[in-house]
Amino acid sequence: MTRRIWPGTQAPLGAVYDGEGVNFTLFSQSATKVELCLFEAVDDVVERERIELPERTAHVFHGYVPGLKPGQLYGYRVHGPYDPRAGLRFNPAKLLVDPYAHAIANEPDWKAPLFAYDRGTHEREEGARSKSVRPEPLRDGDKAEAARGGKTPAERRAAEARARECPPAPAHPPDDLVICHRDSASGAPKSVVVDHRFAWDGDRPPGTPWQDTIIYEVHVKGFTQRHPGVPAHLRGTYAGLASEAAIAHFKKLGVTALELLPVHEMASEREIWERGLVNYWGYNTLSFFAPAGRYAATGRLGQQVTEFKAMVKALHAAGIEVILDVVYNHTAEGNHLGPTLSLKGIDNWGYYRLVSNNPRYYMDYTGCGNTVNTRHYQTLQLVMDSLRYWVTEMHVDGFRFDLASALARGLHDFDRLSSFFDIMHQDPVLSRVKLIAEPWDVGEGGYQVGNFPVLWTEWNDRYRDSVRRFWKGDLLAADLGYRLTGSSDLYGSSGRRPYASVNFVTAHDGFTLNDLVSYNEKHNEANGEGNRDGTNNNHSYNHGVEGPTCDPVVVELRERQKRNMLATLLLSQGVPMINAGDEIGKTQLGNNNAYCQDNEISWHDWDLDERRRKLFEFTCRLVALRRTQPVLRRRRFFSGGSVHGSGLKDIVWFRPDGGEMTSDDWTHPSARAIGFLLGGDAIWSLSPRGEQIVGDTLLVLINANPVPLEFVLPAIEFGERWEVLIDTRTAEEPARTVPARAGGERYLLIDRSLAVLRLLERKGPKKKSKAPKSRRT
């Protein structure tokens, strides 16, 4: 018997349960008919009921089904012309995911016919497939090469225009022009009606100020899968990440925010599935609203929503913010030869950017086959509704936007005045949360580090490369000075603050910290792509032996270099981001693109030997130092001058001989050793109650040379006494019995090491001093 359906309402979009039934809505500007399909089980081959949505208002199909309850499985069949040359890919034989679904019961089963076209004899060859490999951010050398390209800018623009107008012919016959009438319901993802009731019990966001934020980039499964303190049935899940053992680690480490690798419902690409692997990182979004069911311990019929909320609630109770790494720039449907799972079969023209004069093909600014069309009002609404949902309903504290430049492109180029930014800035919900951009995409002009608007922070790859190259010995101190002080050359002239720079040395894509100092070359053979994937430009150094070694000299130097880079990260102005596992010496065996390794290569190994345990304790001390020293968490850029009422300049740079650095010293061939003093009573900023912020005065000494070097401790004005807090020659805490050093004495830094000293006392009255002429402010 056909179920009765009422007209319902056109808003809100999605499937909304009101206690007595469910209102269904779906936007499609070009469809001729939409059918709602109801299923009893995930593996149903045929729907139990198929009901045409009876009303259409402002391109929104809608209908209300009384009696339906949460947990109901559903999908859509959307009717219309199948004409790929015109950009139309409707095919009612393909069950489609609701773009506003709040839960998805299953990931795609690639044994089912999930492609809207007849793949014919090329079913297994894939033709020109949707790109599976996560695009690696361009390094400085790559960016320069891409920018040159052997052509003038005008020639490059003309070539790009020709490529858009005349895409290269596919290597195989044009299968996508012939429709496939085989039903996909047996393996298509199925949407779930969700009941959002949850006992938040007064949950409040921690609201950590940007300058006090310390980010921990972490994968839900990778962190918990092998953790002995996480109950076995909770490993790899949201509940595991909220367990006592996991939170205890976060608290001891001292981080203030978790940046979760993608947790939007995702799909592995067919070609990865054929290799017996999985898209582990998750940068292949299927649904912008649904939390990934693969990380749910309690079930996938809406339970994943409740479990995610419980995780956020537990982390908030511990004072830890939750930031989501979100992928709105592309989806799992790939290019013209990709599957039809949702948006492609609902309104291909509206949801994706198509080549204007040949809409069979997709504009690909992401390197993943397609680009989401945020220039279309409905697609922009979809993205904004999703973001607001995660803040208001799921209580997350912010977002890191993958390939964010793609979201702000106008007709072709990046546009700082795009509608995307306008809406974000005026939105009363989204303008108040943390917004982090990955400020590039793979299209021409996509590299936009330093160019995002004032409310945004950015992943700063200039910081990453400078720190790596400096400690490797490839870079003088000139560029490092900017990175240590918040990258004022990138952010200082546009009204932004030092915390606009999210500093990192390693991240999920690339070498881990351990592998950065252990491998000269990538070793990605396990990915099944002939070691061709992943970047070749790592700025890494194995210190004489490729991979693991028992040579005590090499091992000790590698451990020191880890400490050096962690110390540099946590002593720099800006927002530090620690790659989860680096604090315990995690290795991926030289794999710098472990996007498809859902196994021991990517999971954290918690069986810590003494060396790895000491690294963890050292990292904890560094984080504690940062959290207790306001001079390391400045809200303003340095001026290089003295502050009213202070006898110290806010920053002073020193040569090893104790003299203040001049402009020529920064570019001198020997400029691989520097010192800088941070004035604790020259911070400028006021506390929330209007009081002057005052902290300790710190002295940081850095020697990146391969030989030991003595530094003369500064004896500014009437002399000082200094206490050693950190010396990376060892992982151990400096003994309290070591006598303080007087200004004018020499302090020995061994080769490739760093030290932090604290001012204990100053003799004589404070004096004001004039601002020096310093380039690194």
CSV table of N, CA and C in Angstrom, one decimal, residues 391-438:
chain,number,residue,atom,x,y,z
A,391,VAL,N,28.2,24.3,14.3
A,391,VAL,CA,28.4,25.2,15.5
A,391,VAL,C,27.2,25.1,16.4
A,392,THR,N,26.0,25.3,15.9
A,392,THR,CA,24.9,25.4,16.8
A,392,THR,C,24.4,24.1,17.3
A,393,GLU,N,24.4,23.0,16.5
A,393,GLU,CA,23.8,21.8,16.9
A,393,GLU,C,24.9,20.8,17.4
A,394,MET,N,26.1,20.9,16.9
A,394,MET,CA,27.2,19.9,17.3
A,394,MET,C,28.2,20.6,18.2
A,395,HIS,N,28.1,21.9,18.4
A,395,HIS,CA,28.9,22.7,19.4
A,395,HIS,C,30.4,22.7,19.1
A,396,VAL,N,30.8,22.6,17.8
A,396,VAL,CA,32.2,22.7,17.5
A,396,VAL,C,32.7,24.1,17.6
A,397,ASP,N,34.0,24.3,17.7
A,397,ASP,CA,34.5,25.7,18.0
A,397,ASP,C,35.2,26.3,16.9
A,398,GLY,N,35.3,25.7,15.7
A,398,GLY,CA,35.9,26.3,14.6
A,398,GLY,C,36.2,25.3,13.5
A,399,PHE,N,36.8,25.9,12.4
A,399,PHE,CA,37.0,25.1,11.2
A,399,PHE,C,38.3,25.4,10.6
A,400,ARG,N,39.0,24.4,10.0
A,400,ARG,CA,40.1,24.5,9.1
A,400,ARG,C,39.6,24.2,7.7
A,401,PHE,N,39.7,25.1,6.8
A,401,PHE,CA,39.1,24.9,5.5
A,401,PHE,C,40.2,24.4,4.5
A,402,ASP,N,40.0,23.2,4.1
A,402,ASP,CA,40.9,22.5,3.1
A,402,ASP,C,40.8,23.3,1.8
A,403,LEU,N,42.0,23.5,1.2
A,403,LEU,CA,42.1,24.2,-0.1
A,403,LEU,C,41.1,25.4,-0.2
A,404,ALA,N,41.2,26.3,0.8
A,404,ALA,CA,40.3,27.3,1.0
A,404,ALA,C,40.2,28.3,-0.2
A,405,SER,N,41.3,28.4,-0.9
A,405,SER,CA,41.3,29.4,-2.1
A,405,SER,C,40.2,29.0,-3.1
A,406,ALA,N,39.9,27.7,-3.2
A,406,ALA,CA,38.9,27.3,-4.2
A,406,ALA,C,37.5,27.8,-3.9
A,407,LEU,N,37.3,28.0,-2.6
A,407,LEU,CA,36.0,28.5,-2.1
A,407,LEU,C,35.8,30.0,-2.4
A,408,ALA,N,36.8,30.7,-2.7
A,408,ALA,CA,36.8,32.1,-2.8
A,408,ALA,C,37.1,32.6,-4.2
A,409,ARG,N,37.1,31.7,-5.2
A,409,ARG,CA,37.4,32.0,-6.6
A,409,ARG,C,36.2,32.7,-7.2
A,410,GLY,N,36.4,33.8,-7.9
A,410,GLY,CA,35.4,34.4,-8.7
A,410,GLY,C,35.1,33.7,-10.0
A,411,LEU,N,35.1,34.4,-11.1
A,411,LEU,CA,35.0,33.7,-12.4
A,411,LEU,C,36.1,32.6,-12.5
A,412,HIS,N,37.3,33.1,-12.2
A,412,HIS,CA,38.5,32.1,-12.3
A,412,HIS,C,39.4,32.4,-11.1
A,413,ASP,N,39.7,33.7,-10.8
A,413,ASP,CA,40.7,34.0,-9.8
A,413,ASP,C,40.2,34.1,-8.4
A,414,PHE,N,41.2,34.0,-7.5
A,414,PHE,CA,40.9,34.2,-6.0
A,414,PHE,C,40.4,35.6,-5.8
A,415,ASP,N,39.3,35.8,-5.0
A,415,ASP,CA,38.7,37.1,-4.8
A,415,ASP,C,38.5,37.3,-3.3
A,416,ARG,N,39.3,38.3,-2.7
A,416,ARG,CA,39.2,38.6,-1.3
A,416,ARG,C,37.8,39.2,-1.0
A,417,LEU,N,37.1,39.6,-2.0
A,417,LEU,CA,35.8,40.2,-1.8
A,417,LEU,C,34.6,39.3,-2.2
A,418,SER,N,34.9,38.0,-2.3
A,418,SER,CA,33.9,37.1,-2.7
A,418,SER,C,32.7,37.0,-1.7
A,419,SER,N,31.6,36.5,-2.2
A,419,SER,CA,30.4,36.3,-1.4
A,419,SER,C,30.7,35.4,-0.2
A,420,PHE,N,31.6,34.4,-0.4
A,420,PHE,CA,31.9,33.5,0.6
A,420,PHE,C,32.4,34.2,1.8
A,421,PHE,N,33.4,35.1,1.6
A,421,PHE,CA,33.9,35.9,2.7
A,421,PHE,C,32.9,36.9,3.3
A,422,ASP,N,32.1,37.5,2.4
A,422,ASP,CA,31.1,38.5,2.9
A,422,ASP,C,30.2,37.8,3.9
A,423,ILE,N,29.7,36.6,3.5
A,423,ILE,CA,28.7,35.9,4.3
A,423,ILE,C,29.3,35.5,5.6
A,424,MET,N,30.5,34.9,5.6
A,424,MET,CA,31.2,34.5,6.8
A,424,MET,C,31.4,35.6,7.8
A,425,HIS,N,31.8,36.8,7.3
A,425,HIS,CA,32.1,37.9,8.2
A,425,HIS,C,30.8,38.5,8.8
A,426,GLN,N,29.7,38.5,8.1
A,426,GLN,CA,28.5,39.1,8.7
A,426,GLN,C,27.7,38.1,9.5
A,427,ASP,N,28.0,36.9,9.4
A,427,ASP,CA,27.1,35.8,10.0
A,427,ASP,C,27.4,35.9,11.5
A,428,PRO,N,26.3,36.1,12.3
A,428,PRO,CA,26.5,36.2,13.8
A,428,PRO,C,27.0,34.9,14.5
A,429,VAL,N,26.9,33.8,13.8
A,429,VAL,CA,27.4,32.5,14.4
A,429,VAL,C,28.8,32.3,13.9
A,430,LEU,N,29.0,32.3,12.6
A,430,LEU,CA,30.3,31.9,12.1
A,430,LEU,C,31.4,32.9,12.3
A,431,SER,N,31.1,34.2,12.4
A,431,SER,CA,32.1,35.2,12.6
A,431,SER,C,32.7,35.1,14.0
A,432,ARG,N,32.1,34.3,14.9
A,432,ARG,CA,32.6,34.2,16.3
A,432,ARG,C,33.4,33.0,16.5
A,433,VAL,N,33.5,32.1,15.6
A,433,VAL,CA,34.3,30.9,15.8
A,433,VAL,C,35.7,31.0,15.1
A,434,LYS,N,36.5,30.0,15.4
A,434,LYS,CA,37.9,30.0,14.8
A,434,LYS,C,37.8,29.6,13.4
A,435,LEU,N,38.4,30.4,12.5
A,435,LEU,CA,38.4,30.2,11.1
A,435,LEU,C,39.9,30.1,10.6
A,436,ILE,N,40.2,28.9,10.1
A,436,ILE,CA,41.6,28.7,9.6
A,436,ILE,C,41.6,28.3,8.2
A,437,ALA,N,42.4,28.9,7.4
A,437,ALA,CA,42.4,28.6,5.9
A,437,ALA,C,43.7,27.8,5.6
A,438,GLU,N,43.5,26.8,4.8
A,438,GLU,CA,44.6,26.3,4.0
A,438,GLU,C,44.7,27.2,2.8
